[in-house]
PDB file of C-alpha atoms and ligand atoms in Angstrom:
ATOM      1  CA  MET A   1       0.114  -0.225   0.209  1.00 91.00           C
ATOM      2  CA  SER A   2       1.325   3.505  -1.097  1.00 93.00           C
ATOM      3  CA  TRP A   3       1.878   6.158   1.382  1.00 94.00           C
ATOM      4  CA  LEU A   4      -1.207   8.050   0.268  1.00 94.00           C
ATOM      5  CA  GLU A   5      -3.111   5.406   0.255  1.00 93.00           C
ATOM      6  CA  ARG A   6      -2.288   4.866   3.981  1.00 94.00           C
ATOM      7  CA  LEU A   7      -2.391   8.205   5.142  1.00 92.00           C
ATOM      8  CA  ALA A   8      -6.517   8.534   3.335  1.00 89.00           C
ATOM      9  CA  GLY A   9      -7.263   5.971   5.682  1.00 91.00           C
ATOM     10  CA  ILE A  10      -6.772   7.675   8.590  1.00 92.00           C
ATOM     11  CA  GLU A  11      -9.896   8.723  10.051  1.00 91.00           C
ATOM     12  CA  GLU A  12      -8.460  12.102  11.605  1.00 87.00           C
ATOM     13  CA  LEU A  13      -7.087  13.608   8.294  1.00 88.00           C
ATOM     14  CA  GLU A  14     -10.098  12.656   6.137  1.00 89.00           C
ATOM     15  CA  ASP A  15     -10.712  15.989   5.554  1.00 90.00           C
ATOM     16  CA  ALA A  16      -7.032  16.873   4.877  1.00 86.00           C
ATOM     17  CA  GLU A  17      -6.486  17.819   1.586  1.00 86.00           C
ATOM     18  CA  LEU A  18      -3.298  15.538   0.621  1.00 89.00           C
ATOM     19  CA  ASP A  19      -0.659  16.726  -2.069  1.00 93.00           C
ATOM     20  CA  ALA A  20      -0.275  13.688  -3.673  1.00 95.00           C
ATOM     21  CA  ALA A  21       2.796  14.344  -5.254  1.00 96.00           C
ATOM     22  CA  LEU A  22       4.824  15.175  -2.622  1.00 96.00           C
ATOM     23  CA  ILE A  23       3.451  12.430  -0.246  1.00 96.00           C
ATOM     24  CA  ALA A  24       5.120  10.494  -3.146  1.00 96.00           C
ATOM     25  CA  GLN A  25       8.434  11.907  -3.030  1.00 96.00           C
ATOM     26  CA  PHE A  26       8.607  11.740   0.653  1.00 95.00           C
ATOM     27  CA  GLU A  27       7.731   7.848   0.422  1.00 96.00           C
ATOM     28  CA  ARG A  28      10.884   8.137  -1.808  1.00 96.00           C
ATOM     29  CA  ALA A  29      13.211   9.824  -0.142  1.00 95.00           C
ATOM     30  CA  ALA A  30      12.032   7.797   3.450  1.00 93.00           C
ATOM     31  CA  PRO A  31      14.989   5.256   2.964  1.00 94.00           C
ATOM     32  CA  LEU A  32      17.365   8.357   3.597  1.00 90.00           C
ATOM     33  CA  ALA A  33      15.920   9.128   7.052  1.00 86.00           C
ATOM     34  CA  ALA A  34      15.599   5.699   8.046  1.00 88.00           C
ATOM     35  CA  GLY A  35      16.265   5.625  11.487  1.00 86.00           C
ATOM     36  CA  ARG A  36      16.504   9.178  12.169  1.00 84.00           C
ATOM     37  CA  PRO A  37      14.228   9.980  14.852  1.00 85.00           C
ATOM     38  CA  ILE A  38      11.546  12.010  14.257  1.00 83.00           C
ATOM     39  CA  ARG A  39       9.932  13.968  17.595  1.00 82.00           C
ATOM     40  CA  PHE A  40       6.276  15.951  17.223  1.00 78.00           C
ATOM     41  CA  SER A  41       5.561  18.478  20.242  1.00 73.00           C
ATOM     42  CA  THR A  42       2.764  20.869  21.482  1.00 70.00           C
ATOM     43  CA  PRO A  43       3.945  24.359  23.059  1.00 66.00           C
ATOM     44  CA  THR A  44       3.460  23.646  26.906  1.00 64.00           C
ATOM     45  CA  PHE A  45       1.927  27.453  27.122  1.00 63.00           C
ATOM     46  CA  LYS A  46      -1.624  26.465  25.065  1.00 66.00           C
ATOM     47  CA  SER A  47      -3.524  23.903  26.662  1.00 70.00           C
ATOM     48  CA  TYR A  48      -5.508  21.060  25.154  1.00 72.00           C
ATOM     49  CA  SER A  49      -7.071  17.770  25.911  1.00 74.00           C
ATOM     50  CA  SER A  50      -7.484  15.057  23.146  1.00 75.00           C
ATOM     51  CA  CYS A  51      -8.694  11.427  23.884  1.00 76.00           C
ATOM     52  CA  ASP A  52      -5.105  10.309  22.427  1.00 74.00           C
ATOM     53  CA  MET A  53      -2.773  12.893  24.265  1.00 72.00           C
ATOM     54  CA  ASP A  54      -2.685  14.613  28.138  1.00 71.00           C
ATOM     55  CA  GLY A  55      -1.731  18.163  27.685  1.00 66.00           C
ATOM     56  CA  CYS A  56       1.662  18.668  29.052  1.00 60.00           C
ATOM     57  CA  GLY A  57       1.774  20.120  32.972  1.00 59.00           C
ATOM     58  CA  LYS A  58       3.833  23.198  32.287  1.00 55.00           C
ATOM     59  CA  ASN A  59       5.075  23.249  36.132  1.00 70.00           C
ATOM     60  CA  SER A  60       7.283  20.282  35.277  1.00 83.00           C
ATOM     61  CA  PHE A  61       9.147  22.550  32.513  1.00 88.00           C
ATOM     62  CA  PRO A  62       8.424  25.959  33.292  1.00 92.00           C
ATOM     63  CA  ALA A  63      10.235  28.931  31.666  1.00 94.00           C
ATOM     64  CA  PHE A  64      11.308  32.017  32.746  1.00 97.00           C
ATOM     65  CA  SER A  65      11.684  35.122  31.641  1.00 98.00           C
ATOM     66  CA  VAL A  66      15.085  37.541  32.842  1.00 98.00           C
ATOM     67  CA  THR A  67      13.043  40.461  31.275  1.00 97.00           C
ATOM     68  CA  ALA A  68       9.541  39.838  32.956  1.00 97.00           C
ATOM     69  CA  GLY A  69       7.023  40.613  29.251  1.00 96.00           C
ATOM     70  CA  ALA A  70       9.535  43.414  28.240  1.00 97.00           C
ATOM     71  CA  CYS A  71      11.584  42.943  24.318  1.00 97.00           C
ATOM     72  CA  ALA A  72      12.948  45.792  22.531  1.00 96.00           C
ATOM     73  CA  LEU A  73      12.275  44.373  19.232  1.00 94.00           C
ATOM     74  CA  ASP A  74       8.944  43.615  19.076  1.00 90.00           C
ATOM     75  CA  CYS A  75       8.797  41.044  16.589  1.00 94.00           C
ATOM     76  CA  ASP A  76       5.974  41.194  13.894  1.00 94.00           C
ATOM     77  CA  HIS A  77       5.402  37.361  14.643  1.00 93.00           C
ATOM     78  CA  CYS A  78       5.470  37.405  18.528  1.00 92.00           C
ATOM     79  CA  GLN A  79       5.050  41.204  20.052  1.00 92.00           C
ATOM     80  CA  ALA A  80       6.744  39.978  22.975  1.00 94.00           C
ATOM     81  CA  LYS A  81       3.604  38.354  23.134  1.00 92.00           C
ATOM     82  CA  ILE A  82       5.634  34.579  24.108  1.00 91.00           C
ATOM     83  CA  LEU A  83       7.138  35.709  27.214  1.00 94.00           C
ATOM     84  CA  GLU A  84       3.716  36.536  28.964  1.00 92.00           C
ATOM     85  CA  PRO A  85       2.774  32.899  30.231  1.00 89.00           C
ATOM     86  CA  MET A  86       6.619  33.085  31.643  1.00 93.00           C
ATOM     87  CA  LEU A  87       7.264  32.927  34.775  1.00 95.00           C
ATOM     88  CA  PRO A  88       9.097  36.568  35.171  1.00 97.00           C
ATOM     89  CA  ALA A  89      12.609  35.939  37.045  1.00 98.00           C
ATOM     90  CA  THR A  90      13.856  39.789  37.009  1.00 97.00           C
ATOM     91  CA  ASN A  91      16.808  39.437  38.922  1.00 98.00           C
ATOM     92  CA  PRO A  92      19.116  36.248  40.176  1.00 98.00           C
ATOM     93  CA  GLU A  93      17.708  36.089  43.628  1.00 98.00           C
ATOM     94  CA  MET A  94      14.082  35.756  42.315  1.00 98.00           C
ATOM     95  CA  LEU A  95      15.181  32.678  39.619  1.00 98.00           C
ATOM     96  CA  GLU A  96      17.233  31.028  42.611  1.00 98.00           C
ATOM     97  CA  ARG A  97      13.934  30.959  44.935  1.00 98.00           C
ATOM     98  CA  LYS A  98      11.581  30.347  42.359  1.00 96.00           C
ATOM     99  CA  VAL A  99      13.369  26.884  41.212  1.00 97.00           C
ATOM    100  CA  ARG A 100      14.049  25.876  44.812  1.00 96.00           C
ATOM    101  CA  GLU A 101      10.141  26.603  46.064  1.00 95.00           C
ATOM    102  CA  LEU A 102       9.875  24.618  42.810  1.00 94.00           C
ATOM    103  CA  ILE A 103      11.240  21.780  43.942  1.00 93.00           C
ATOM    104  CA  ALA A 104      10.135  21.510  46.954  1.00 93.00           C
ATOM    105  CA  ALA A 105       6.595  21.576  46.221  1.00 91.00           C
ATOM    106  CA  GLN A 106       6.868  19.247  42.932  1.00 87.00           C
ATOM    107  CA  ASP A 107       8.092  17.001  40.493  1.00 82.00           C
ATOM    108  CA  LEU A 108      10.396  19.805  38.599  1.00 91.00           C
ATOM    109  CA  GLN A 109      12.298  18.292  35.701  1.00 92.00           C
ATOM    110  CA  GLY A 110      14.192  21.394  35.010  1.00 95.00           C
ATOM    111  CA  PHE A 111      13.323  25.063  33.568  1.00 96.00           C
ATOM    112  CA  LEU A 112      14.160  26.797  30.379  1.00 96.00           C
ATOM    113  CA  LEU A 113      15.684  30.229  30.609  1.00 98.00           C
ATOM    114  CA  SER A 114      14.326  32.950  28.340  1.00 97.00           C
ATOM    115  CA  GLY A 115      13.841  36.218  27.920  1.00 97.00           C
ATOM    116  CA  GLY A 116      13.442  39.724  25.377  1.00 97.00           C
ATOM    117  CA  SER A 117      15.690  40.552  23.215  1.00 97.00           C
ATOM    118  CA  ASN A 118      17.711  43.973  23.514  1.00 97.00           C
ATOM    119  CA  ARG A 119      17.867  46.142  20.101  1.00 97.00           C
ATOM    120  CA  ARG A 120      20.572  43.543  19.081  1.00 97.00           C
ATOM    121  CA  ASN A 121      18.614  40.144  19.674  1.00 98.00           C
ATOM    122  CA  GLU A 122      20.832  39.725  22.784  1.00 98.00           C
ATOM    123  CA  ILE A 123      19.935  38.370  25.982  1.00 98.00           C
ATOM    124  CA  LYS A 124      22.448  38.998  28.850  1.00 95.00           C
ATOM    125  CA  TYR A 125      22.188  36.234  31.104  1.00 97.00           C
ATOM    126  CA  GLU A 126      25.898  36.482  32.694  1.00 97.00           C
ATOM    127  CA  ARG A 127      24.414  37.118  36.270  1.00 97.00           C
ATOM    128  CA  TYR A 128      21.875  34.574  35.912  1.00 98.00           C
ATOM    129  CA  LEU A 129      25.075  31.894  35.592  1.00 98.00           C
ATOM    130  CA  PRO A 130      26.085  31.462  38.870  1.00 98.00           C
ATOM    131  CA  VAL A 131      22.310  31.060  39.875  1.00 98.00           C
ATOM    132  CA  VAL A 132      22.222  28.041  37.296  1.00 98.00           C
ATOM    133  CA  GLU A 133      25.740  26.597  38.163  1.00 98.00           C
ATOM    134  CA  ARG A 134      24.404  26.479  41.883  1.00 98.00           C
ATOM    135  CA  LEU A 135      21.302  25.107  41.232  1.00 98.00           C
ATOM    136  CA  LYS A 136      22.886  21.935  38.857  1.00 97.00           C
ATOM    137  CA  ARG A 137      25.168  21.127  41.916  1.00 97.00           C
ATOM    138  CA  ASP A 138      21.973  21.044  44.150  1.00 97.00           C
ATOM    139  CA  PHE A 139      20.178  18.952  41.619  1.00 97.00           C
ATOM    140  CA  PRO A 140      22.303  17.267  39.523  1.00 96.00           C
ATOM    141  CA  HIS A 141      19.436  15.506  37.557  1.00 95.00           C
ATOM    142  CA  LEU A 142      17.506  18.962  36.959  1.00 97.00           C
ATOM    143  CA  LYS A 143      18.115  19.639  33.056  1.00 97.00           C
ATOM    144  CA  VAL A 144      18.214  23.748  31.911  1.00 98.00           C
ATOM    145  CA  ALA A 145      17.761  24.901  28.674  1.00 97.00           C
ATOM    146  CA  ILE A 146      18.652  28.310  27.608  1.00 98.00           C
ATOM    147  CA  HIS A 147      17.057  30.177  24.463  1.00 98.00           C
ATOM    148  CA  SER A 148      20.191  32.060  23.562  1.00 98.00           C
ATOM    149  CA  ALA A 149      19.374  34.692  21.124  1.00 97.00           C
ATOM    150  CA  LEU A 150      22.880  35.726  19.281  1.00 98.00           C
ATOM    151  CA  THR A 151      25.192  35.454  20.818  1.00 98.00           C
ATOM    152  CA  ASP A 152      29.383  34.925  20.744  1.00 98.00           C
ATOM    153  CA  ALA A 153      32.258  32.445  21.410  1.00 98.00           C
ATOM    154  CA  PRO A 154      32.941  33.598  25.235  1.00 98.00           C
ATOM    155  CA  ARG A 155      29.114  34.191  26.426  1.00 98.00           C
ATOM    156  CA  ALA A 156      28.621  30.555  25.110  1.00 98.00           C
ATOM    157  CA  ARG A 157      31.511  28.854  26.724  1.00 98.00           C
ATOM    158  CA  ALA A 158      30.047  30.478  29.982  1.00 98.00           C
ATOM    159  CA  MET A 159      26.638  29.208  29.509  1.00 98.00           C
ATOM    160  CA  ALA A 160      28.407  25.759  28.707  1.00 98.00           C
ATOM    161  CA  SER A 161      30.081  26.150  32.016  1.00 98.00           C
ATOM    162  CA  ALA A 162      27.475  27.145  34.324  1.00 98.00           C
ATOM    163  CA  GLY A 163      26.531  23.480  33.428  1.00 98.00           C
ATOM    164  CA  VAL A 164      23.512  24.221  30.688  1.00 98.00           C
ATOM    165  CA  ASP A 165      22.315  21.738  29.170  1.00 98.00           C
ATOM    166  CA  THR A 166      20.173  22.656  25.930  1.00 98.00           C
ATOM    167  CA  VAL A 167      20.773  25.699  24.048  1.00 98.00           C
ATOM    168  CA  MET A 168      17.877  27.195  21.948  1.00 98.00           C
ATOM    169  CA  MET A 169      17.897  29.750  18.588  1.00 98.00           C
ATOM    170  CA  ASP A 170      16.609  30.486  15.934  1.00 97.00           C
ATOM    171  CA  VAL A 171      18.006  30.938  12.842  1.00 98.00           C
ATOM    172  CA  ILE A 172      17.066  32.924  10.189  1.00 98.00           C
ATOM    173  CA  GLY A 173      18.139  33.041   6.454  1.00 98.00           C
ATOM    174  CA  THR A 174      18.093  35.924   4.825  1.00 98.00           C
ATOM    175  CA  ASN A 175      18.219  39.839   5.570  1.00 98.00           C
ATOM    176  CA  GLU A 176      14.725  40.634   4.821  1.00 98.00           C
ATOM    177  CA  THR A 177      13.212  38.857   7.535  1.00 98.00           C
ATOM    178  CA  ILE A 178      15.874  39.817   9.909  1.00 98.00           C
ATOM    179  CA  ARG A 179      15.205  43.492   9.144  1.00 98.00           C
ATOM    180  CA  GLU A 180      11.431  43.683   8.131  1.00 97.00           C
ATOM    181  CA  VAL A 181      10.055  41.119  11.359  1.00 96.00           C
ATOM    182  CA  TYR A 182      12.464  41.576  13.577  1.00 96.00           C
ATOM    183  CA  HIS A 183      13.409  45.398  12.939  1.00 96.00           C
ATOM    184  CA  LEU A 184      16.650  44.191  13.552  1.00 97.00           C
ATOM    185  CA  ASP A 185      19.866  45.234  11.966  1.00 97.00           C
ATOM    186  CA  ARG A 186      22.044  42.132  12.060  1.00 98.00           C
ATOM    187  CA  PRO A 187      22.797  40.007   9.029  1.00 98.00           C
ATOM    188  CA  VAL A 188      22.222  36.400   8.651  1.00 98.00           C
ATOM    189  CA  GLU A 189      26.238  35.818   9.219  1.00 98.00           C
ATOM    190  CA  ASP A 190      25.454  36.584  12.581  1.00 98.00           C
ATOM    191  CA  PHE A 191      22.885  34.166  13.220  1.00 98.00           C
ATOM    192  CA  GLU A 192      25.385  31.510  11.557  1.00 98.00           C
ATOM    193  CA  ALA A 193      28.268  32.767  13.754  1.00 98.00           C
ATOM    194  CA  THR A 194      25.965  32.497  17.194  1.00 98.00           C
ATOM    195  CA  LEU A 195      25.157  28.661  15.829  1.00 98.00           C
ATOM    196  CA  GLU A 196      29.046  28.413  15.669  1.00 98.00           C
ATOM    197  CA  ALA A 197      30.149  29.631  18.703  1.00 98.00           C
ATOM    198  CA  LEU A 198      27.604  27.059  20.790  1.00 98.00           C
ATOM    199  CA  CYS A 199      28.202  24.376  18.687  1.00 98.00           C
ATOM    200  CA  SER A 200      31.944  25.179  19.589  1.00 98.00           C
ATOM    201  CA  THR A 201      30.949  24.237  23.653  1.00 98.00           C
ATOM    202  CA  SER A 202      29.853  20.820  25.261  1.00 97.00           C
ATOM    203  CA  MET A 203      25.892  21.804  25.147  1.00 98.00           C
ATOM    204  CA  GLU A 204      22.981  20.325  22.812  1.00 98.00           C
ATOM    205  CA  VAL A 205      22.634  22.894  20.409  1.00 98.00           C
ATOM    206  CA  VAL A 206      18.867  22.742  18.849  1.00 98.00           C
ATOM    207  CA  PRO A 207      18.810  25.661  16.116  1.00 98.00           C
ATOM    208  CA  HIS A 208      15.030  26.140  15.681  1.00 98.00           C
ATOM    209  CA  ILE A 209      13.906  27.379  12.227  1.00 98.00           C
ATOM    210  CA  VAL A 210      10.485  29.347  11.867  1.00 97.00           C
ATOM    211  CA  ILE A 211       8.525  28.195   8.665  1.00 97.00           C
ATOM    212  CA  GLY A 212       6.565  31.006   7.619  1.00 96.00           C
ATOM    213  CA  LEU A 213       8.586  33.352   9.213  1.00 96.00           C
ATOM    214  CA  HIS A 214       8.601  36.089   6.592  1.00 97.00           C
ATOM    215  CA  TYR A 215       4.543  37.059   7.005  1.00 96.00           C
ATOM    216  CA  GLY A 216       3.348  33.266   6.291  1.00 95.00           C
ATOM    217  CA  ARG A 217       5.509  33.488   3.194  1.00 95.00           C
ATOM    218  CA  ILE A 218       8.170  30.564   2.634  1.00 97.00           C
ATOM    219  CA  LEU A 219      11.978  32.832   2.060  1.00 97.00           C
ATOM    220  CA  GLY A 220      14.893  32.064   4.192  1.00 97.00           C
ATOM    221  CA  GLU A 221      14.059  28.718   5.209  1.00 98.00           C
ATOM    222  CA  PRO A 222      16.232  26.753   2.794  1.00 98.00           C
ATOM    223  CA  THR A 223      19.128  28.906   3.415  1.00 98.00           C
ATOM    224  CA  ALA A 224      18.009  28.614   7.157  1.00 98.00           C
ATOM    225  CA  LEU A 225      18.238  24.498   6.111  1.00 98.00           C
ATOM    226  CA  ASP A 226      22.076  25.332   4.769  1.00 98.00           C
ATOM    227  CA  ILE A 227      23.392  26.850   7.654  1.00 98.00           C
ATOM    228  CA  VAL A 228      22.736  24.320  10.052  1.00 98.00           C
ATOM    229  CA  SER A 229      23.502  21.876   7.815  1.00 97.00           C
ATOM    230  CA  ARG A 230      26.941  23.042   7.955  1.00 98.00           C
ATOM    231  CA  HIS A 231      27.363  22.728  12.132  1.00 98.00           C
ATOM    232  CA  PRO A 232      27.009  19.567  14.129  1.00 97.00           C
ATOM    233  CA  VAL A 233      23.602  20.271  16.011  1.00 98.00           C
ATOM    234  CA  HIS A 234      22.290  18.040  18.556  1.00 96.00           C
ATOM    235  CA  SER A 235      19.139  18.588  16.727  1.00 94.00           C
ATOM    236  CA  LEU A 236      16.350  20.616  14.312  1.00 95.00           C
ATOM    237  CA  VAL A 237      13.270  21.884  15.714  1.00 95.00           C
ATOM    238  CA  LEU A 238      10.995  22.969  12.355  1.00 95.00           C
ATOM    239  CA  VAL A 239       8.393  25.539  14.171  1.00 92.00           C
ATOM    240  CA  VAL A 240       5.674  26.229  11.664  1.00 92.00           C
ATOM    241  CA  ILE A 241       4.247  30.324  12.332  1.00 91.00           C
ATOM    242  CA  MET A 242       1.675  30.913  14.595  1.00 81.00           C
ATOM    243  CA  PRO A 243       0.045  33.738  13.348  1.00 73.00           C
ATOM    244  CA  PHE A 244      -1.730  33.680  16.668  1.00 76.00           C
ATOM    245  CA  TYR A 245       0.573  36.082  18.486  1.00 82.00           C
ATOM    246  CA  ALA A 246       0.687  38.816  15.199  1.00 86.00           C
ATOM    247  CA  LYS A 247      -1.387  41.315  14.627  1.00 83.00           C
ATOM    248  CA  PRO A 248      -4.470  39.897  13.081  1.00 88.00           C
ATOM    249  CA  GLY A 249      -4.430  40.310   9.145  1.00 91.00           C
ATOM    250  CA  THR A 250      -0.509  40.583   8.791  1.00 94.00           C
ATOM    251  CA  PHE A 251       0.780  36.674   8.453  1.00 95.00           C
ATOM    252  CA  ALA A 252      -0.976  34.387   6.144  1.00 93.00           C
ATOM    253  CA  THR A 253      -1.162  30.958   7.115  1.00 89.00           C
ATOM    254  CA  PRO A 254       1.584  28.955   5.130  1.00 91.00           C
ATOM    255  CA  ALA A 255       0.177  25.968   2.663  1.00 91.00           C
ATOM    256  CA  THR A 256       0.433  22.626   4.520  1.00 90.00           C
ATOM    257  CA  SER A 257       2.574  21.817   1.019  1.00 93.00           C
ATOM    258  CA  ASP A 258       4.817  24.799   1.096  1.00 94.00           C
ATOM    259  CA  VAL A 259       5.612  23.193   4.853  1.00 95.00           C
ATOM    260  CA  GLY A 260       6.050  20.057   3.715  1.00 94.00           C
ATOM    261  CA  ARG A 261       8.718  20.513   1.212  1.00 95.00           C
ATOM    262  CA  ILE A 262      10.643  22.285   4.095  1.00 96.00           C
ATOM    263  CA  PHE A 263      10.001  19.011   6.211  1.00 93.00           C
ATOM    264  CA  LEU A 264      11.282  17.033   2.964  1.00 93.00           C
TER     265      LEU A 264
HETATM  266  S1  SF4 B 301      12.729  38.970  20.136  1.00 50.21           S
HETATM  267 FE1  SF4 B 301      11.612  36.878  21.111  1.00 50.21          FE
HETATM  268  S2  SF4 B 301      10.451  37.619  22.743  1.00 50.21           S
HETATM  269 FE2  SF4 B 301      11.150  39.623  21.618  1.00 50.21          FE
HETATM  270  S3  SF4 B 301       9.269  39.803  20.747  1.00 50.21           S
HETATM  271 FE3  SF4 B 301      10.669  38.879  18.645  1.00 50.21          FE
HETATM  272  S4  SF4 B 301      10.023  36.615  19.187  1.00 50.21           S
HETATM  273 FE4  SF4 B 301       9.319  37.707  20.666  1.00 50.21          FE
END
């Protein structure tokens, strides 16, 4: 049975428009990816219920924002709204106190350190790193992830020496998107330099590519994939844009086939 026939037999997909040519391409390419795991995730900041899957308890791996709800970039796809559900930790003492409280109260597996950017798409984490180091010393099972934003080799090394396990950043493949969507005056090369700096440490590096970041159009994604392919990353996260956070009417929903081609 072909993949198309198998997909057509899945009840949940009965209303989906299936692109037969693209699915055939996936089927032909499958042997190249055999044995390489793929995992689908749902965001912890959205609650949902389904008969197949329980919502992810956001308390087991909370996200902290070191700037609370503030961000100097105010990107068009986000408008800093992704920070709203995060727990504010605007100084290191606040982070340490909250993490220790959560460990005492519940089964905390780890946490994500994130925050809004400055005008250069950088987040200053330095003063938080001694807290990460103390927490990792006292609770070695904790997994600490960080959204690095743009950074350099010394700061990447400082994150790794503090014990950060996983580091994530968005890779953007065109200056047009950086300028227009992120309102940021830095070139694509700075994103690749950040990825290189992160990959030179012992941290698990997990770049993200947001598909449809240019107002729902595919533009820099192929270049972003090329950039990622040049570095020894731990894994790659492909995010499909959520116009949910954008000003209404500014983003188109990317076509499923376009998203599929990026995955392919
Ligand atoms: S820099 Fe990050 S938090 Fe700030 S608006 Fe852009 S995507 Fe949102």
